[in-house]
């Protein structure tokens, strides 16, 4: 493989490609689209793996995710990895065939932030994100055989990290950002409430950052099994009558369920920290919050990530194993079935992967 020069010379073959496109609520299609051609400063990726996220499911089932609603068809997917197939002019430091993942966020405008949040680009009010309908036109995601990406969003995978693991660098970055919202975890007791893919990754990230004891709680035994495999020392099956532990130094609430707020505040030790990782609804919901005051709990939010995708790749290279998270694999042509499995609470799924090219 050769290093890319200042002026790109490799050009992609023309033709068609397949893409996973949501056209409206419940209307998912495998469309044929023109294979894109990279412009100046862009890289063409031949994508290999994609991980299904809750926002992908929301667009498929409801035609909306949060406040973003579909106005026209959208290619799903923001957890992706593949190999460099071609490049446009003025791309340097990368190689054809190189295994890479993608930082899916691109700031819109000058990127200037108020001093109080300087550097926290995840809080910029205008961000284009892979597979998002927040802007018009929408920002297509990466559940397709090929996609062009601005070179600054490319992240090469370290040696020993394959593209299936690389596709999970994005959700691992979300978990590492959440863990990083607490200045020091080393030796502290940690509770993770809600052990979907992000919660299980938070358990792994807390262990990676030196937490002393990690307890994971969920309603589903299958999710608890994944959390245990990802590094939790102890699990609590809330559907089986287990209660949350008490006096936990740090609690990560990853379920996003308003009904969980009272119990997780009660589980947090006086003077402890509660990190809200799961997205709470944008509508009014009852919650018992008295312990927030009487225990002087620090309650902080965690949203996406800044550049922790680089930390995620270092963690993967250090041996943090994300493969226990993967429960199902489907080829691109079976994307709707894959989404249905990911959305079904009785399927026993955690992270459902799409093989975007080749065999699943």
XYZ file of N, CA, C and O in Angstrom, residues 264-349:
344
model
N -31.882 5.621 41.585
C -30.440 5.827 41.418
C -29.932 6.957 42.300
O -28.789 6.917 42.779
N -30.768 7.954 42.564
C -30.372 8.984 43.528
C -30.237 8.376 44.920
O -29.304 8.703 45.666
N -31.131 7.470 45.278
C -31.067 6.804 46.569
C -29.819 5.919 46.659
O -29.234 5.773 47.735
N -29.396 5.355 45.520
C -28.217 4.493 45.510
C -26.913 5.279 45.599
O -25.865 4.719 45.947
N -26.963 6.577 45.283
C -25.761 7.405 45.290
C -25.419 7.821 46.720
O -26.277 8.297 47.462
N -24.170 7.669 47.094
C -23.734 8.017 48.443
C -23.850 9.527 48.657
O -23.766 10.318 47.705
N -24.062 9.979 49.873
C -24.032 11.417 50.157
C -22.736 12.042 49.634
O -21.642 11.512 49.855
N -22.880 13.120 48.915
C -21.725 13.777 48.311
C -21.225 13.100 47.052
O -20.215 13.526 46.485
N -21.934 12.054 46.585
C -21.511 11.330 45.396
C -21.949 12.004 44.107
O -22.515 13.107 44.107
N -21.695 11.323 42.998
C -21.947 11.883 41.668
C -22.845 10.951 40.862
O -22.610 9.739 40.819
N -23.855 11.536 40.251
C -24.735 10.820 39.333
C -24.531 11.390 37.938
O -24.699 12.592 37.720
N -24.150 10.530 36.995
C -23.940 10.943 35.609
C -25.105 10.423 34.781
O -25.339 9.213 34.710
N -25.836 11.343 34.150
C -26.983 10.966 33.324
C -26.502 10.698 31.903
O -26.159 11.616 31.162
N -26.461 9.425 31.535
C -25.997 9.022 30.213
C -27.181 8.733 29.291
O -27.180 9.115 28.122
N -28.194 8.030 29.808
C -29.368 7.725 29.006
C -30.179 8.977 28.708
O -30.366 9.833 29.577
N -30.643 9.094 27.465
C -31.443 10.257 27.073
C -32.793 10.239 27.773
O -33.548 9.269 27.644
N -33.108 11.298 28.486
C -34.413 11.420 29.128
C -35.413 12.016 28.143
O -35.025 12.737 27.214
N -36.702 11.741 28.318
C -37.699 12.282 27.379
C -37.772 13.794 27.456
O -37.447 14.410 28.484
N -38.192 14.397 26.345
C -38.326 15.848 26.297
C -39.663 16.340 26.800
O -39.982 17.525 26.654
N -40.451 15.452 27.377
C -41.750 15.829 27.928
C -41.742 15.618 29.438
O -40.874 14.933 29.983
N -42.735 16.198 30.097
C -42.815 16.092 31.549
C -43.005 14.645 31.981
O -43.727 13.880 31.342
N -42.317 14.272 33.055
C -42.437 12.909 33.586
C -42.196 12.973 35.090
O -41.330 13.712 35.553
N -42.967 12.231 35.866
C -42.776 12.259 37.323
C -41.490 11.554 37.722
O -41.090 10.558 37.118
N -40.834 12.084 38.734
C -39.615 11.465 39.261
C -39.430 11.910 40.704
O -39.773 13.042 41.075
N -38.885 11.027 41.529
C -38.620 11.324 42.934
C -37.195 11.846 43.043
O -36.236 11.089 42.838
N -37.036 13.130 43.346
C -35.726 13.773 43.283
C -35.236 14.301 44.630
O -34.200 14.969 44.684
N -35.944 13.990 45.707
C -35.593 14.590 46.994
C -34.167 14.353 47.430
O -33.528 15.232 48.030
N -33.601 13.159 47.130
C -32.240 12.856 47.574
C -31.193 13.735 46.909
O -30.073 13.866 47.415
N -31.537 14.325 45.789
C -30.586 15.214 45.123
C -30.151 16.334 46.063
O -28.969 16.712 46.108
N -31.090 16.850 46.838
C -30.811 17.960 47.747
C -30.253 17.457 49.072
O -29.190 17.893 49.527
N -30.951 16.523 49.685
C -30.582 16.136 51.048
C -29.258 15.372 51.103
O -28.606 15.323 52.154
N -28.837 14.788 50.004
C -27.542 14.093 49.976
C -26.471 14.923 49.281
O -25.341 14.451 49.119
N -26.807 16.115 48.824
C -25.873 16.982 48.099
C -25.165 16.204 46.980
O -23.944 16.169 46.873
N -25.992 15.599 46.157
C -25.474 14.815 45.036
C -25.179 15.741 43.858
O -25.948 16.661 43.554
N -24.067 15.492 43.209
C -23.734 16.202 41.975
C -24.310 15.414 40.805
O -23.906 14.271 40.559
N -25.257 16.020 40.098
C -25.947 15.354 38.981
C -25.535 16.048 37.692
O -25.794 17.249 37.522
N -24.861 15.324 36.831
C -24.336 15.938 35.615
C -24.772 15.134 34.389
O -25.038 13.932 34.465
N -24.850 15.817 33.267
C -25.228 15.172 32.019
C -24.008 14.770 31.207
O -22.898 15.267 31.412
N -24.229 13.862 30.266
C -23.177 13.428 29.351
C -23.798 13.247 27.978
O -24.768 12.496 27.814
N -23.231 13.937 26.971
C -23.832 13.962 25.638
C -22.775 13.662 24.576
O -21.783 14.391 24.453
N -22.981 12.601 23.856
C -22.085 12.200 22.773
C -20.629 12.195 23.248
O -20.304 11.632 24.281
N -19.739 12.885 22.505
C -18.328 12.940 22.879
C -17.652 14.045 22.090
O -18.235 14.605 21.149
N -16.432 14.382 22.492
C -15.647 15.403 21.781
C -14.684 14.655 20.851
O -15.021 14.347 19.716
N -13.494 14.341 21.357
C -12.521 13.567 20.585
C -12.203 12.236 21.252
O -11.174 11.618 20.966
N -13.100 11.782 22.145
C -12.828 10.524 22.845
C -12.822 9.310 21.920
O -12.453 8.220 22.359
N -13.177 9.483 20.656
C -13.044 8.355 19.731
C -11.579 7.966 19.598
O -11.239 6.790 19.402
N -10.671 8.944 19.760
C -9.241 8.636 19.753
C -8.868 7.828 20.999
O -8.066 6.887 20.926
N -9.439 8.207 22.149
C -9.226 7.430 23.371
C -9.778 6.017 23.211
O -9.193 5.042 23.714
N -10.930 5.906 22.528
C -11.539 4.595 22.318
C -10.615 3.694 21.506
O -10.457 2.502 21.803
N -10.006 4.244 20.471
C -9.093 3.447 19.653
C -7.862 3.030 20.454
O -7.371 1.893 20.312
N -7.368 3.924 21.320
C -6.245 3.546 22.182
C -6.655 2.435 23.144
O -5.884 1.502 23.408
N -7.876 2.536 23.685
C -8.353 1.507 24.609
C -8.480 0.162 23.898
O -8.118 -0.886 24.454
N -8.988 0.172 22.672
C -9.087 -1.069 21.906
C -7.699 -1.651 21.654
O -7.492 -2.863 21.764
N -6.739 -0.783 21.326
C -5.375 -1.249 21.106
C -4.762 -1.794 22.393
O -3.932 -2.708 22.358
N -5.179 -1.233 23.546
C -4.685 -1.699 24.847
C -5.302 -3.024 25.274
O -4.912 -3.585 26.298
N -6.302 -3.480 24.526
C -6.895 -4.765 24.837
C -8.299 -4.719 25.386
O -8.848 -5.767 25.766
N -8.932 -3.535 25.480
C -10.327 -3.489 25.902
C -11.148 -4.241 24.853
O -11.186 -3.846 23.692
N -11.800 -5.288 25.280
C -12.486 -6.193 24.359
C -13.966 -5.852 24.268
O -14.700 -5.970 25.249
N -14.393 -5.407 23.097
C -15.800 -5.058 22.901
C -16.597 -6.196 22.277
O -17.812 -6.083 22.119
N -15.945 -7.285 21.931
C -16.661 -8.347 21.214
C -17.777 -9.000 22.037
O -18.757 -9.467 21.435
N -17.718 -9.070 23.400
C -18.869 -9.635 24.115
C -20.157 -8.845 23.916
O -21.241 -9.371 24.152
N -20.019 -7.593 23.482
C -21.193 -6.765 23.237
C -21.978 -7.234 22.017
O -23.184 -7.031 21.921
N -21.284 -7.863 21.066
C -21.886 -8.226 19.780
C -22.655 -9.536 19.929
O -22.072 -10.580 20.210
N -23.958 -9.470 19.735
C -24.796 -10.662 19.872
C -25.353 -11.161 18.547
O -25.720 -12.335 18.436
N -25.453 -10.288 17.549
C -26.049 -10.688 16.271
C -25.299 -9.998 15.139
O -24.850 -8.852 15.290
N -25.228 -10.698 14.002
C -24.639 -10.139 12.783
C -25.561 -10.459 11.606
O -26.015 -11.603 11.472
N -25.796 -9.463 10.761
C -26.659 -9.641 9.595
C -25.997 -9.002 8.378
O -25.296 -7.991 8.504
N -26.247 -9.543 7.178
C -25.792 -8.857 5.972
C -26.651 -7.628 5.700
O -27.780 -7.518 6.194
N -26.122 -6.740 4.905
C -26.818 -5.483 4.579
C -28.225 -5.745 4.043
O -29.170 -5.020 4.379
N -28.387 -6.764 3.211
C -29.689 -7.037 2.593
C -30.761 -7.395 3.619
O -31.958 -7.336 3.319
N -30.359 -7.782 4.832
C -31.315 -8.136 5.876
C -31.365 -7.060 6.956
O -31.615 -7.335 8.130
N -31.172 -5.809 6.556
C -31.099 -4.714 7.515
C -32.383 -4.549 8.318
O -32.343 -4.265 9.526
N -33.542 -4.728 7.685
C -34.789 -4.556 8.426
C -34.926 -5.631 9.504
O -35.381 -5.343 10.624
N -34.544 -6.844 9.188
C -34.561 -7.907 10.193
C -33.600 -7.583 11.338
O -33.913 -7.801 12.517
N -32.446 -7.033 10.984
C -31.467 -6.659 12.005
C -32.018 -5.583 12.927
O -31.852 -5.646 14.157
N -32.674 -4.575 12.357
C -33.277 -3.515 13.167
C -34.368 -4.076 14.075
O -34.498 -3.659 15.236
N -35.151 -5.008 13.558
C -36.221 -5.597 14.363
C -35.650 -6.357 15.555
O -36.180 -6.286 16.670
N -34.564 -7.083 15.338
C -33.922 -7.809 16.438
C -33.370 -6.824 17.463
O -33.524 -6.998 18.675
N -32.721 -5.757 16.981
C -32.156 -4.759 17.891
C -33.238 -4.055 18.697
O -33.001 -3.642 19.849
N -34.424 -3.903 18.119
C -35.509 -3.184 18.787
C -36.330 -4.064 19.718
O -37.101 -3.545 20.542
N -36.192 -5.388 19.602
C -37.033 -6.319 20.357
C -36.423 -6.600 21.732
O -35.357 -7.220 21.822
N -37.068 -6.169 22.811
C -36.492 -6.396 24.143
C -36.423 -7.873 24.522
O -35.702 -8.231 25.459
N -37.155 -8.722 23.807
C -37.150 -10.157 24.111
C -36.191 -10.955 23.232
O -36.146 -12.188 23.322
N -35.441 -10.269 22.379
C -34.553 -10.974 21.453
C -33.234 -11.383 22.091
O -32.490 -12.186 21.529
N -32.938 -10.811 23.259
C -31.648 -11.079 23.890
C -30.495 -10.369 23.219
O -29.327 -10.683 23.475
N -30.798 -9.376 22.381
C -29.734 -8.696 21.645
C -29.073 -7.624 22.501
O -29.685 -7.055 23.403
